[in-house]
Structure formats: structure tokens, C-alpha cells
Amino acid sequence: MSLYNFKKIMVVPPAKSFIDIILSKTQRKTPTVVHKHYKISRIRAFYMRKVKYTQQNFHDRLTQIIQDFPKLDDMHPFYADLMNTLYDKDHYKLALGQLNTARHLIDNVAKDYVRLLKYGDSLYRCKQLKKAALGRMATIMKRQATNLTYLEQVRQHLSRLPTIDPYTRTILVCGFPNVGKSSFMNKITRADVEVQPYAFTTKSLYVGHTDYKYLRWQVIDTPGILDHPLEDRNVIEMQAITALAHLRACVLYVMDISEQCGYRIEEQVKLFESIKPLFANKPLLVVLNKIDIVTLEELPAESQKLIQDMTKDENIRLLQMSNANEQGVSEVKSEACEMLLGYRVEQKIRTKKVDSVLNRLHVAIPEKRDNKERPPCIPESVLAAKAAKAEKKQRKLEKDIQEELDDEYILDLKKNYAEIPEEERYDIIPEFWQGHNIADYIDPDIFEKLEELEREEGMRLDSGYYEPEPLNVDETLKEIREMAKQIRLKRFMLRDNKRLSTKHGKPTIPRHKLPHTRERKVEKLRKTMENLGVDMSETNEANFTKNVVDLRRSVVKVGDTKTPKLDRESMAVVKSTGQPLKRKHAKHELGLKNTSMKKKTELMAKHDIAKKTRKFALKGEADRFIGDKMPKHLFSGKRGTGKTDRR
């Protein structure tokens, strides 16, 4: 299998969570109520169902884990070798093998205890057998804790690996650390590989894609390789070695001829010679990078000779480039793609498939019989139609006219208005309504008539034609205006007083329940009424106020022992002063207008508290209990027999 989607592997839970998941599912999906008055056959079936269902869940979950993880023998050698480098093939196979063994042990435990349950003679014995069976299954899974943890780490790392197709067109970039491999990949692809001025910045394989000749190309950036024996290479270097060994790709060996990477040219040539066996049967391109600092011609003679000896083979090409100013980058990309295309064509020609295709093809080449020429026979009607078509004048396109006239060309969009008469085609207002041109309805003498009207209007203004006649204002109108002026002034004064009386320009909200008592005086009332034009001369001895004491004296009659019923505002006075009492109200009653509003707010508060406690399962408003996460199979209630597929 060449491609493998590692992201589809199921999550491997820890051993404790694994057991909790299976036992909770057994609790939810199987009946949980059994009574001692049941028949013994029914009790046995009840507990046998529990054991079988738990065993089946363990079996299915373990089978899915084992099948999701890739098998190294069925994979492409590149992926198999890469996984061996990253995770150790023996450890990986051992972990999956132990999970397979655990699956068989759980199946055998369930089979043994189901056989014992068939002979259970009481509810207690059946329950104990079920408990022992589930306990042994859980114990088997607890022993797999390390394997489950290891496989989960492998799954997470596998999901982060790039998707590499071993059979597609591939360009492989390799070389010493910090020679410019990642920078070259960022230039020709959209991959964003981290670039830093220190060695081993790239610690794993990176994949990018580029286009060349309408084909998709896969570019792989490998970690840097150091020149030492194979057994001394670390995991980072072995990834590059694995890619070089198994991928059929065009190899770019990048060299830093400026030696800013920290390695001399002699060391880079020596590394090339040591890994050259990995380049067998692959197109090879040696790229000299950082020529913006020093070129090949500027190198010492010894270094030039080393490079020339390294590339003396006919199959090895030598190119120069610079990632800093992008000099030669596109040439390196084009040359690598062309070399790989030629190599792939040669490989396909060598296969037997090409021979089978060629055997099915036959190209017929007729031979001359009697040296007579036999021109093609074309009917006369076809020749006549072709001649008539050639004589027919074809309409020139606007592009052809533009090419002919060049700078003298002017775009004319109105020349093709065939439905409009030619004399109306270039009108200033080419708007038509019901088949008539609107421009035809414009009076040609409209401007002369407009000047005549303006001249007549000016003569009227000069003669005083529009001057208003003087108005006769009588005394009544003057009084009305004076009164309106006083009303307006009074309104402005009231507005200013209101602004001054408020604190910081904002009105104050009363926080007491009783209404504000306004001071009413007889003199103020009399003066207000006189200003309004009412005669108040006969009201000097009138009594406009009554206190509660006077009210009681006036109402109480001789022989009547009952006092009149007074409202709350009338009772809230002091006999000595006649002023209302200033009572302090409770804080929760502040701002409430009356008793009905108070009851309504209490009811709303009660509903809100009840809603909160129901939603969060609290005992009361002050409950702050936060429960622990516990397995459902240990802390859930009982459920009767019947339909249990609820989720």
C-alpha cells in the first residue's frame, strides 16, 4: 500500500479510561434490574448477557485499534523503513502483538465464565461469577497500560507526518546542514520551512509542491547529513538516508562553496562520495549554492579540481545558484524536472508493457503500383462553394482595425447601431422613447426665450412690483404679542431653574416610597390666581388648609364614639407640627412604588433562584459544590428491562 492516511487511526485511550468506557457502555446498553424471585434460568441469562456484551465490546475496540495501525509488511518500503527509524520496528510489532494476545485472553475468559454461569444455582453465585469475569477482563487490560500509552504516542506522531507519494514525480534535496536546502524549497514551492543560521534547523522531512509543464511535482526537504558511518547516524539523519534509499526521485546535492555553513568543500565532497551508492539509478544534479558570495571561478585551484572530479561522470550535472538574489534558482528547478522526466520515460520504455502496446499498433504504408499519380477527387460543387466563400468579404474584427490604424485608431461604438438612422446615430442625446428621439422635442429657441423671461423679471424688480404693502397693527395684536413674549420668558426661566436645581446637570431619582410633599401657601395661590385675571378680593378670610386634628374635630359628632377612617397619608402626621413622618424603608423595598410591585419582585426573584438551582443541580442559591468525574457504571442508578438503545 503506497499511500496511507495516518490521520484516520482511532484514538487509543489509556488503560483506566479504556476500562471505564467499556463498563459504562455495558451499564447503559444492558438491563440492570434483577430480582431474586426470577427463575434461575432468567437470572443466568441476565448475567451471561452482561459477560458476553462486555467481552464483545473489548474485542471490537481492540480489533479496531489493531487494524487501524499500519502493518509494516504491507506498506511501501519507504514508509516501513521510516517507521522503523522513528519508532523501532520490533517495539511497534511487540505492542500490537500484545494487544492481540490480550484480545484472545479476554475471549477465553468470557467463554470460561459463560460456561460456569450455566451451572449457577443462585442469584448470589451468578452475580459473583459475573463480577469475577468483568474483573479478570479489566485486569488483563490494566496490564496493557504501557502498550496503549506507546501506541497513542505513535498515533499522534504518525498523524503529524507529511503525506509522501513514493510513486509520483519527486525532487529530493539533500546535503550538509545549513547549506541552503530549506531556502531553495521555499523559493520554488509554497511550503514555509523554518530557516535559521544554525545547523539541524530541519529535524524531519518536509513536503512541498510545485508545477512544471502543467504537472504537479513533489519536493522533499531532508534534514542535514553529516559524514560519519551509518551506525553512528542519529534519527534525524536516518530520515534523509531512508528517503534517498527508497524514493525514485531526482536528487539535488546542494553544496555551500562559500563554506559559511561551517564545513569545508573537501568535507562536502567526501560526504558526496560516501552516500553516492544511494544515488544509483537516480538522476543526480550537483548544485553549488551561495554564488553571490563566491563563484566557482573564484575558488582555489584545489577546490575547483575536487568539484570537477566529483562531477566527471556523464550522468551528473553541475549548476550554480544563489537563494539570496534568486540567481539560477529557476534553471536548477527546470533542469531537475527535465532530467526526471527523461529518466521516467526511459524506465517505462524498458518495461514489458511498452512491447505489448507496440504489438497492438500497426502503421500501414502503401507502396506505389504503376507509377501513376492519383490526386484526391473533390466534387465540383465543393470547389465552387469553397471559391464563393473565399470571394465573400468577411467582416473585419475591431482588433484587426486597431492593428491596421495603430495610433490613429479611435473606438467607435455607435457605428454598429444598425436600427438607428445614420443621421440620428451620433446625436448628443441618443435616447429614444416610443420610437422617437428625445432630442427632437427640444425647442431650439429655448435659450432666447429664457433670456427674455429673465429680462422681464429684472424690470419688475426694479419697478418695485414685489414690494409688500405696510400692515396696520392694531392694539389687540400688540397685546397678544406682549403676552406671548412674557409666556416665552417665563418658560425660559423655568427651564433655567430646573437645570440649576439638579445635581451635576442630571435629575435625581427619589429613593423613598412616599411622594414628595409640596409646600402650598395661601399667598402664593392668591398671587397666581390674580396674575391669571381672577378677582381674589373677597377671599381674605377664606381657610384653604386643614390638618388632621381639625378634620377630626369637624367630623366627630356628639354621642358618636367612632372616629372616621383616615388614609395612610393623613395618619402619617405629627399633631404638634402637622408635617408627615419620614420613615426609613428596607433596602429591598427601595424604588418600589407600592405593595403589588413588591410582591411581583419577590416572585420574580424566587423563580430566578429556582431556575438557577435546577439548571446547575444545586441544593440552594449558596451551593458551590463541584462534583468529581466518576465512571457511570459505578455511580448510575438502576434501570428496568426493556428497550435500552437510548443513545
PDB file of N, CA, C and O in Angstrom, residues 302-369:
ATOM      1  N   GLU A 302      42.686  23.967  -6.056  1.00  0.00           N
ATOM      2  CA  GLU A 302      42.454  22.642  -5.465  1.00  0.00           C
ATOM      3  C   GLU A 302      40.954  22.360  -5.316  1.00  0.00           C
ATOM      4  O   GLU A 302      40.474  21.255  -5.622  1.00  0.00           O
ATOM      5  N   SER A 303      40.199  23.382  -4.834  1.00  0.00           N
ATOM      6  CA  SER A 303      38.756  23.186  -4.659  1.00  0.00           C
ATOM      7  C   SER A 303      38.067  22.989  -5.994  1.00  0.00           C
ATOM      8  O   SER A 303      37.154  22.147  -6.130  1.00  0.00           O
ATOM      9  N   GLN A 304      38.466  23.754  -7.017  1.00  0.00           N
ATOM     10  CA  GLN A 304      37.865  23.579  -8.336  1.00  0.00           C
ATOM     11  C   GLN A 304      38.134  22.178  -8.875  1.00  0.00           C
ATOM     12  O   GLN A 304      37.250  21.543  -9.476  1.00  0.00           O
ATOM     13  N   LYS A 305      39.339  21.670  -8.662  1.00  0.00           N
ATOM     14  CA  LYS A 305      39.672  20.331  -9.150  1.00  0.00           C
ATOM     15  C   LYS A 305      38.824  19.264  -8.441  1.00  0.00           C
ATOM     16  O   LYS A 305      38.363  18.296  -9.066  1.00  0.00           O
ATOM     17  N   LEU A 306      38.597  19.444  -7.102  1.00  0.00           N
ATOM     18  CA  LEU A 306      37.771  18.486  -6.366  1.00  0.00           C
ATOM     19  C   LEU A 306      36.354  18.443  -6.934  1.00  0.00           C
ATOM     20  O   LEU A 306      35.757  17.370  -7.113  1.00  0.00           O
ATOM     21  N   ILE A 307      35.803  19.624  -7.209  1.00  0.00           N
ATOM     22  CA  ILE A 307      34.430  19.673  -7.731  1.00  0.00           C
ATOM     23  C   ILE A 307      34.374  19.090  -9.132  1.00  0.00           C
ATOM     24  O   ILE A 307      33.419  18.365  -9.488  1.00  0.00           O
ATOM     25  N   GLN A 308      35.374  19.386  -9.972  1.00  0.00           N
ATOM     26  CA  GLN A 308      35.378  18.847 -11.329  1.00  0.00           C
ATOM     27  C   GLN A 308      35.512  17.323 -11.311  1.00  0.00           C
ATOM     28  O   GLN A 308      34.869  16.621 -12.102  1.00  0.00           O
ATOM     29  N   ASP A 309      36.337  16.793 -10.419  1.00  0.00           N
ATOM     30  CA  ASP A 309      36.471  15.336 -10.317  1.00  0.00           C
ATOM     31  C   ASP A 309      35.181  14.687  -9.826  1.00  0.00           C
ATOM     32  O   ASP A 309      34.858  13.557 -10.219  1.00  0.00           O
ATOM     33  N   MET A 310      34.463  15.397  -8.948  1.00  0.00           N
ATOM     34  CA  MET A 310      33.214  14.846  -8.405  1.00  0.00           C
ATOM     35  C   MET A 310      32.145  14.732  -9.491  1.00  0.00           C
ATOM     36  O   MET A 310      31.307  13.819  -9.470  1.00  0.00           O
ATOM     37  N   THR A 311      32.158  15.662 -10.462  1.00  0.00           N
ATOM     38  CA  THR A 311      31.111  15.689 -11.484  1.00  0.00           C
ATOM     39  C   THR A 311      31.622  15.227 -12.850  1.00  0.00           C
ATOM     40  O   THR A 311      31.054  15.617 -13.886  1.00  0.00           O
ATOM     41  N   LYS A 312      32.702  14.429 -12.882  1.00  0.00           N
ATOM     42  CA  LYS A 312      33.233  13.987 -14.175  1.00  0.00           C
ATOM     43  C   LYS A 312      32.365  12.918 -14.812  1.00  0.00           C
ATOM     44  O   LYS A 312      32.475  12.654 -16.017  1.00  0.00           O
ATOM     45  N   ASP A 313      31.472  12.304 -14.026  1.00  0.00           N
ATOM     46  CA  ASP A 313      30.567  11.299 -14.584  1.00  0.00           C
ATOM     47  C   ASP A 313      29.574  11.974 -15.532  1.00  0.00           C
ATOM     48  O   ASP A 313      29.102  13.085 -15.284  1.00  0.00           O
ATOM     49  N   GLU A 314      29.205  11.282 -16.622  1.00  0.00           N
ATOM     50  CA  GLU A 314      28.303  11.876 -17.608  1.00  0.00           C
ATOM     51  C   GLU A 314      26.893  12.069 -17.056  1.00  0.00           C
ATOM     52  O   GLU A 314      26.166  12.967 -17.484  1.00  0.00           O
ATOM     53  N   ASN A 315      26.473  11.228 -16.125  1.00  0.00           N
ATOM     54  CA  ASN A 315      25.106  11.308 -15.607  1.00  0.00           C
ATOM     55  C   ASN A 315      24.937  12.390 -14.536  1.00  0.00           C
ATOM     56  O   ASN A 315      23.829  12.600 -14.057  1.00  0.00           O
ATOM     57  N   ILE A 316      26.010  13.041 -14.130  1.00  0.00           N
ATOM     58  CA  ILE A 316      25.941  14.058 -13.075  1.00  0.00           C
ATOM     59  C   ILE A 316      26.068  15.429 -13.722  1.00  0.00           C
ATOM     60  O   ILE A 316      27.021  15.698 -14.461  1.00  0.00           O
ATOM     61  N   ARG A 317      25.098  16.287 -13.466  1.00  0.00           N
ATOM     62  CA  ARG A 317      25.120  17.649 -13.982  1.00  0.00           C
ATOM     63  C   ARG A 317      25.544  18.602 -12.871  1.00  0.00           C
ATOM     64  O   ARG A 317      25.289  18.365 -11.682  1.00  0.00           O
ATOM     65  N   LEU A 318      26.161  19.716 -13.254  1.00  0.00           N
ATOM     66  CA  LEU A 318      26.651  20.712 -12.300  1.00  0.00           C
ATOM     67  C   LEU A 318      26.029  22.062 -12.646  1.00  0.00           C
ATOM     68  O   LEU A 318      26.125  22.534 -13.781  1.00  0.00           O
ATOM     69  N   LEU A 319      25.369  22.682 -11.636  1.00  0.00           N
ATOM     70  CA  LEU A 319      24.763  24.003 -11.819  1.00  0.00           C
ATOM     71  C   LEU A 319      25.103  24.873 -10.621  1.00  0.00           C
ATOM     72  O   LEU A 319      25.430  24.371  -9.528  1.00  0.00           O
ATOM     73  N   GLN A 320      24.983  26.209 -10.826  1.00  0.00           N
ATOM     74  CA  GLN A 320      25.243  27.170  -9.758  1.00  0.00           C
ATOM     75  C   GLN A 320      23.988  28.002  -9.523  1.00  0.00           C
ATOM     76  O   GLN A 320      23.231  28.290 -10.459  1.00  0.00           O
ATOM     77  N   MET A 321      23.790  28.420  -8.266  1.00  0.00           N
ATOM     78  CA  MET A 321      22.630  29.258  -7.941  1.00  0.00           C
ATOM     79  C   MET A 321      22.905  30.029  -6.657  1.00  0.00           C
ATOM     80  O   MET A 321      23.900  29.786  -5.947  1.00  0.00           O
ATOM     81  N   SER A 322      22.000  30.980  -6.372  1.00  0.00           N
ATOM     82  CA  SER A 322      22.064  31.760  -5.139  1.00  0.00           C
ATOM     83  C   SER A 322      20.642  32.007  -4.666  1.00  0.00           C
ATOM     84  O   SER A 322      19.823  32.582  -5.390  1.00  0.00           O
ATOM     85  N   ASN A 323      20.315  31.539  -3.444  1.00  0.00           N
ATOM     86  CA  ASN A 323      18.978  31.766  -2.900  1.00  0.00           C
ATOM     87  C   ASN A 323      18.757  33.219  -2.488  1.00  0.00           C
ATOM     88  O   ASN A 323      17.617  33.679  -2.417  1.00  0.00           O
ATOM     89  N   ALA A 324      19.830  33.946  -2.225  1.00  0.00           N
ATOM     90  CA  ALA A 324      19.689  35.320  -1.754  1.00  0.00           C
ATOM     91  C   ALA A 324      19.116  36.220  -2.850  1.00  0.00           C
ATOM     92  O   ALA A 324      18.141  36.949  -2.633  1.00  0.00           O
ATOM     93  N   ASN A 325      19.713  36.176  -4.063  1.00  0.00           N
ATOM     94  CA  ASN A 325      19.214  37.009  -5.168  1.00  0.00           C
ATOM     95  C   ASN A 325      18.479  36.193  -6.232  1.00  0.00           C
ATOM     96  O   ASN A 325      18.187  36.723  -7.317  1.00  0.00           O
ATOM     97  N   GLU A 326      18.179  34.914  -5.935  1.00  0.00           N
ATOM     98  CA  GLU A 326      17.419  34.018  -6.813  1.00  0.00           C
ATOM     99  C   GLU A 326      18.090  33.823  -8.169  1.00  0.00           C
ATOM    100  O   GLU A 326      17.435  33.541  -9.167  1.00  0.00           O
ATOM    101  N   GLN A 327      19.379  33.948  -8.224  1.00  0.00           N
ATOM    102  CA  GLN A 327      20.108  33.728  -9.472  1.00  0.00           C
ATOM    103  C   GLN A 327      20.274  32.231  -9.700  1.00  0.00           C
ATOM    104  O   GLN A 327      20.833  31.511  -8.880  1.00  0.00           O
ATOM    105  N   GLY A 328      19.772  31.738 -10.815  1.00  0.00           N
ATOM    106  CA  GLY A 328      19.911  30.332 -11.179  1.00  0.00           C
ATOM    107  C   GLY A 328      18.927  29.397 -10.502  1.00  0.00           C
ATOM    108  O   GLY A 328      18.995  28.184 -10.740  1.00  0.00           O
ATOM    109  N   VAL A 329      17.988  29.908  -9.673  1.00  0.00           N
ATOM    110  CA  VAL A 329      17.048  29.019  -8.969  1.00  0.00           C
ATOM    111  C   VAL A 329      16.100  28.370  -9.964  1.00  0.00           C
ATOM    112  O   VAL A 329      15.855  27.150  -9.931  1.00  0.00           O
ATOM    113  N   SER A 330      15.517  29.164 -10.869  1.00  0.00           N
ATOM    114  CA  SER A 330      14.578  28.602 -11.842  1.00  0.00           C
ATOM    115  C   SER A 330      15.284  27.631 -12.787  1.00  0.00           C
ATOM    116  O   SER A 330      14.695  26.621 -13.211  1.00  0.00           O
ATOM    117  N   GLU A 331      16.562  27.910 -13.132  1.00  0.00           N
ATOM    118  CA  GLU A 331      17.292  26.994 -14.006  1.00  0.00           C
ATOM    119  C   GLU A 331      17.511  25.649 -13.329  1.00  0.00           C
ATOM    120  O   GLU A 331      17.391  24.582 -13.965  1.00  0.00           O
ATOM    121  N   VAL A 332      17.818  25.665 -12.036  1.00  0.00           N
ATOM    122  CA  VAL A 332      18.002  24.403 -11.301  1.00  0.00           C
ATOM    123  C   VAL A 332      16.704  23.610 -11.274  1.00  0.00           C
ATOM    124  O   VAL A 332      16.686  22.384 -11.492  1.00  0.00           O
ATOM    125  N   LYS A 333      15.595  24.305 -11.019  1.00  0.00           N
ATOM    126  CA  LYS A 333      14.300  23.619 -10.987  1.00  0.00           C
ATOM    127  C   LYS A 333      13.973  23.014 -12.351  1.00  0.00           C
ATOM    128  O   LYS A 333      13.567  21.844 -12.454  1.00  0.00           O
ATOM    129  N   SER A 334      14.136  23.789 -13.433  1.00  0.00           N
ATOM    130  CA  SER A 334      13.813  23.288 -14.777  1.00  0.00           C
ATOM    131  C   SER A 334      14.699  22.108 -15.154  1.00  0.00           C
ATOM    132  O   SER A 334      14.216  21.100 -15.695  1.00  0.00           O
ATOM    133  N   GLU A 335      15.990  22.204 -14.862  1.00  0.00           N
ATOM    134  CA  GLU A 335      16.908  21.126 -15.214  1.00  0.00           C
ATOM    135  C   GLU A 335      16.573  19.843 -14.454  1.00  0.00           C
ATOM    136  O   GLU A 335      16.591  18.728 -15.021  1.00  0.00           O
ATOM    137  N   ALA A 336      16.243  19.967 -13.163  1.00  0.00           N
ATOM    138  CA  ALA A 336      15.894  18.785 -12.363  1.00  0.00           C
ATOM    139  C   ALA A 336      14.630  18.124 -12.901  1.00  0.00           C
ATOM    140  O   ALA A 336      14.556  16.888 -13.020  1.00  0.00           O
ATOM    141  N   CYS A 337      13.624  18.925 -13.252  1.00  0.00           N
ATOM    142  CA  CYS A 337      12.380  18.357 -13.770  1.00  0.00           C
ATOM    143  C   CYS A 337      12.604  17.680 -15.121  1.00  0.00           C
ATOM    144  O   CYS A 337      12.060  16.594 -15.379  1.00  0.00           O
ATOM    145  N   GLU A 338      13.400  18.293 -15.990  1.00  0.00           N
ATOM    146  CA  GLU A 338      13.654  17.689 -17.297  1.00  0.00           C
ATOM    147  C   GLU A 338      14.417  16.376 -17.153  1.00  0.00           C
ATOM    148  O   GLU A 338      14.122  15.384 -17.846  1.00  0.00           O
ATOM    149  N   MET A 339      15.406  16.347 -16.262  1.00  0.00           N
ATOM    150  CA  MET A 339      16.159  15.107 -16.055  1.00  0.00           C
ATOM    151  C   MET A 339      15.256  13.990 -15.548  1.00  0.00           C
ATOM    152  O   MET A 339      15.348  12.837 -16.000  1.00  0.00           O
ATOM    153  N   LEU A 340      14.360  14.315 -14.617  1.00  0.00           N
ATOM    154  CA  LEU A 340      13.478  13.286 -14.064  1.00  0.00           C
ATOM    155  C   LEU A 340      12.466  12.819 -15.109  1.00  0.00           C
ATOM    156  O   LEU A 340      12.147  11.621 -15.173  1.00  0.00           O
ATOM    157  N   LEU A 341      11.947  13.731 -15.936  1.00  0.00           N
ATOM    158  CA  LEU A 341      11.005  13.324 -16.979  1.00  0.00           C
ATOM    159  C   LEU A 341      11.679  12.361 -17.962  1.00  0.00           C
ATOM    160  O   LEU A 341      11.098  11.326 -18.339  1.00  0.00           O
ATOM    161  N   GLY A 342      12.903  12.699 -18.388  1.00  0.00           N
ATOM    162  CA  GLY A 342      13.613  11.790 -19.295  1.00  0.00           C
ATOM    163  C   GLY A 342      13.882  10.444 -18.663  1.00  0.00           C
ATOM    164  O   GLY A 342      13.752   9.392 -19.324  1.00  0.00           O
ATOM    165  N   TYR A 343      14.240  10.446 -17.389  1.00  0.00           N
ATOM    166  CA  TYR A 343      14.517   9.184 -16.688  1.00  0.00           C
ATOM    167  C   TYR A 343      13.251   8.329 -16.589  1.00  0.00           C
ATOM    168  O   TYR A 343      13.299   7.105 -16.817  1.00  0.00           O
ATOM    169  N   ARG A 344      12.099   8.944 -16.272  1.00  0.00           N
ATOM    170  CA  ARG A 344      10.857   8.174 -16.132  1.00  0.00           C
ATOM    171  C   ARG A 344      10.421   7.606 -17.477  1.00  0.00           C
ATOM    172  O   ARG A 344       9.886   6.486 -17.553  1.00  0.00           O
ATOM    173  N   VAL A 345      10.633   8.367 -18.570  1.00  0.00           N
ATOM    174  CA  VAL A 345      10.274   7.847 -19.893  1.00  0.00           C
ATOM    175  C   VAL A 345      11.143   6.633 -20.240  1.00  0.00           C
ATOM    176  O   VAL A 345      10.655   5.623 -20.764  1.00  0.00           O
ATOM    177  N   GLU A 346      12.427   6.716 -19.947  1.00  0.00           N
ATOM    178  CA  GLU A 346      13.316   5.585 -20.224  1.00  0.00           C
ATOM    179  C   GLU A 346      12.915   4.351 -19.431  1.00  0.00           C
ATOM    180  O   GLU A 346      12.938   3.218 -19.949  1.00  0.00           O
ATOM    181  N   GLN A 347      12.542   4.555 -18.162  1.00  0.00           N
ATOM    182  CA  GLN A 347      12.138   3.412 -17.343  1.00  0.00           C
ATOM    183  C   GLN A 347      10.875   2.757 -17.885  1.00  0.00           C
ATOM    184  O   GLN A 347      10.731   1.527 -17.862  1.00  0.00           O
ATOM    185  N   LYS A 348       9.938   3.577 -18.380  1.00  0.00           N
ATOM    186  CA  LYS A 348       8.695   2.995 -18.902  1.00  0.00           C
ATOM    187  C   LYS A 348       8.926   2.275 -20.222  1.00  0.00           C
ATOM    188  O   LYS A 348       8.259   1.275 -20.527  1.00  0.00           O
ATOM    189  N   ILE A 349       9.877   2.776 -21.011  1.00  0.00           N
ATOM    190  CA  ILE A 349      10.163   2.109 -22.287  1.00  0.00           C
ATOM    191  C   ILE A 349      10.771   0.730 -22.055  1.00  0.00           C
ATOM    192  O   ILE A 349      10.544  -0.216 -22.829  1.00  0.00           O
ATOM    193  N   ARG A 350      11.534   0.578 -20.983  1.00  0.00           N
ATOM    194  CA  ARG A 350      12.195  -0.706 -20.705  1.00  0.00           C
ATOM    195  C   ARG A 350      11.237  -1.781 -20.209  1.00  0.00           C
ATOM    196  O   ARG A 350      11.589  -2.955 -20.179  1.00  0.00           O
ATOM    197  N   THR A 351      10.063  -1.415 -19.806  1.00  0.00           N
ATOM    198  CA  THR A 351       9.126  -2.400 -19.252  1.00  0.00           C
ATOM    199  C   THR A 351       8.486  -3.213 -20.371  1.00  0.00           C
ATOM    200  O   THR A 351       8.491  -2.828 -21.551  1.00  0.00           O
ATOM    201  N   LYS A 352       7.909  -4.331 -20.009  1.00  0.00           N
ATOM    202  CA  LYS A 352       7.238  -5.197 -20.977  1.00  0.00           C
ATOM    203  C   LYS A 352       5.916  -4.609 -21.445  1.00  0.00           C
ATOM    204  O   LYS A 352       5.379  -5.018 -22.474  1.00  0.00           O
ATOM    205  N   LYS A 353       5.388  -3.683 -20.695  1.00  0.00           N
ATOM    206  CA  LYS A 353       4.096  -3.099 -21.062  1.00  0.00           C
ATOM    207  C   LYS A 353       4.184  -2.350 -22.392  1.00  0.00           C
ATOM    208  O   LYS A 353       3.241  -2.365 -23.201  1.00  0.00           O
ATOM    209  N   VAL A 354       5.349  -1.721 -22.650  1.00  0.00           N
ATOM    210  CA  VAL A 354       5.510  -0.984 -23.908  1.00  0.00           C
ATOM    211  C   VAL A 354       5.477  -1.946 -25.093  1.00  0.00           C
ATOM    212  O   VAL A 354       4.874  -1.658 -26.139  1.00  0.00           O
ATOM    213  N   ASP A 355       6.115  -3.096 -24.954  1.00  0.00           N
ATOM    214  CA  ASP A 355       6.104  -4.077 -26.041  1.00  0.00           C
ATOM    215  C   ASP A 355       4.693  -4.559 -26.347  1.00  0.00           C
ATOM    216  O   ASP A 355       4.321  -4.732 -27.514  1.00  0.00           O
ATOM    217  N   SER A 356       3.906  -4.781 -25.304  1.00  0.00           N
ATOM    218  CA  SER A 356       2.531  -5.236 -25.539  1.00  0.00           C
ATOM    219  C   SER A 356       1.708  -4.172 -26.249  1.00  0.00           C
ATOM    220  O   SER A 356       0.859  -4.491 -27.089  1.00  0.00           O
ATOM    221  N   VAL A 357       1.971  -2.915 -25.946  1.00  0.00           N
ATOM    222  CA  VAL A 357       1.249  -1.842 -26.633  1.00  0.00           C
ATOM    223  C   VAL A 357       1.701  -1.734 -28.082  1.00  0.00           C
ATOM    224  O   VAL A 357       0.886  -1.582 -29.010  1.00  0.00           O
ATOM    225  N   LEU A 358       3.013  -1.814 -28.330  1.00  0.00           N
ATOM    226  CA  LEU A 358       3.520  -1.715 -29.696  1.00  0.00           C
ATOM    227  C   LEU A 358       3.040  -2.875 -30.562  1.00  0.00           C
ATOM    228  O   LEU A 358       2.833  -2.719 -31.776  1.00  0.00           O
ATOM    229  N   ASN A 359       2.856  -4.034 -29.963  1.00  0.00           N
ATOM    230  CA  ASN A 359       2.388  -5.187 -30.729  1.00  0.00           C
ATOM    231  C   ASN A 359       0.958  -5.003 -31.226  1.00  0.00           C
ATOM    232  O   ASN A 359       0.549  -5.624 -32.210  1.00  0.00           O
ATOM    233  N   ARG A 360       0.183  -4.157 -30.540  1.00  0.00           N
ATOM    234  CA  ARG A 360      -1.195  -3.930 -30.968  1.00  0.00           C
ATOM    235  C   ARG A 360      -1.317  -2.800 -31.981  1.00  0.00           C
ATOM    236  O   ARG A 360      -2.410  -2.515 -32.463  1.00  0.00           O
ATOM    237  N   LEU A 361      -0.227  -2.094 -32.264  1.00  0.00           N
ATOM    238  CA  LEU A 361      -0.248  -0.990 -33.218  1.00  0.00           C
ATOM    239  C   LEU A 361       0.300  -1.451 -34.563  1.00  0.00           C
ATOM    240  O   LEU A 361       1.277  -2.209 -34.630  1.00  0.00           O
ATOM    241  N   HIS A 362      -0.316  -0.992 -35.641  1.00  0.00           N
ATOM    242  CA  HIS A 362       0.154  -1.319 -37.000  1.00  0.00           C
ATOM    243  C   HIS A 362      -0.008  -0.078 -37.867  1.00  0.00           C
ATOM    244  O   HIS A 362      -1.122   0.462 -37.999  1.00  0.00           O
ATOM    245  N   VAL A 363       1.075   0.380 -38.428  1.00  0.00           N
ATOM    246  CA  VAL A 363       1.066   1.552 -39.301  1.00  0.00           C
ATOM    247  C   VAL A 363       1.194   1.067 -40.736  1.00  0.00           C
ATOM    248  O   VAL A 363       2.195   0.428 -41.103  1.00  0.00           O
ATOM    249  N   ALA A 364       0.178   1.339 -41.547  1.00  0.00           N
ATOM    250  CA  ALA A 364       0.156   0.889 -42.948  1.00  0.00           C
ATOM    251  C   ALA A 364       0.804   1.943 -43.839  1.00  0.00           C
ATOM    252  O   ALA A 364       0.422   3.114 -43.810  1.00  0.00           O
ATOM    253  N   ILE A 365       1.798   1.535 -44.641  1.00  0.00           N
ATOM    254  CA  ILE A 365       2.482   2.429 -45.579  1.00  0.00           C
ATOM    255  C   ILE A 365       2.278   1.847 -46.981  1.00  0.00           C
ATOM    256  O   ILE A 365       2.915   0.840 -47.346  1.00  0.00           O
ATOM    257  N   PRO A 366       1.358   2.400 -47.791  1.00  0.00           N
ATOM    258  CA  PRO A 366       1.096   1.812 -49.126  1.00  0.00           C
ATOM    259  C   PRO A 366       2.280   2.002 -50.078  1.00  0.00           C
ATOM    260  O   PRO A 366       2.994   3.003 -50.006  1.00  0.00           O
ATOM    261  N   GLU A 367       2.462   1.053 -50.947  1.00  0.00           N
ATOM    262  CA  GLU A 367       3.539   1.105 -51.941  1.00  0.00           C
ATOM    263  C   GLU A 367       2.963   1.476 -53.313  1.00  0.00           C
ATOM    264  O   GLU A 367       1.803   1.170 -53.620  1.00  0.00           O
ATOM    265  N   LYS A 368       3.771   2.115 -54.147  1.00  0.00           N
ATOM    266  CA  LYS A 368       3.348   2.500 -55.492  1.00  0.00           C
ATOM    267  C   LYS A 368       3.225   1.257 -56.376  1.00  0.00           C
ATOM    268  O   LYS A 368       4.082   0.390 -56.375  1.00  0.00           O
ATOM    269  N   ARG A 369       2.131   1.251 -57.180  1.00  0.00           N
ATOM    270  CA  ARG A 369       1.878   0.073 -58.004  1.00  0.00           C
ATOM    271  C   ARG A 369       2.329   0.285 -59.454  1.00  0.00           C
ATOM    272  O   ARG A 369       3.116  -0.474 -59.987  1.00  0.00           O
TER     273      ARG A 369
END
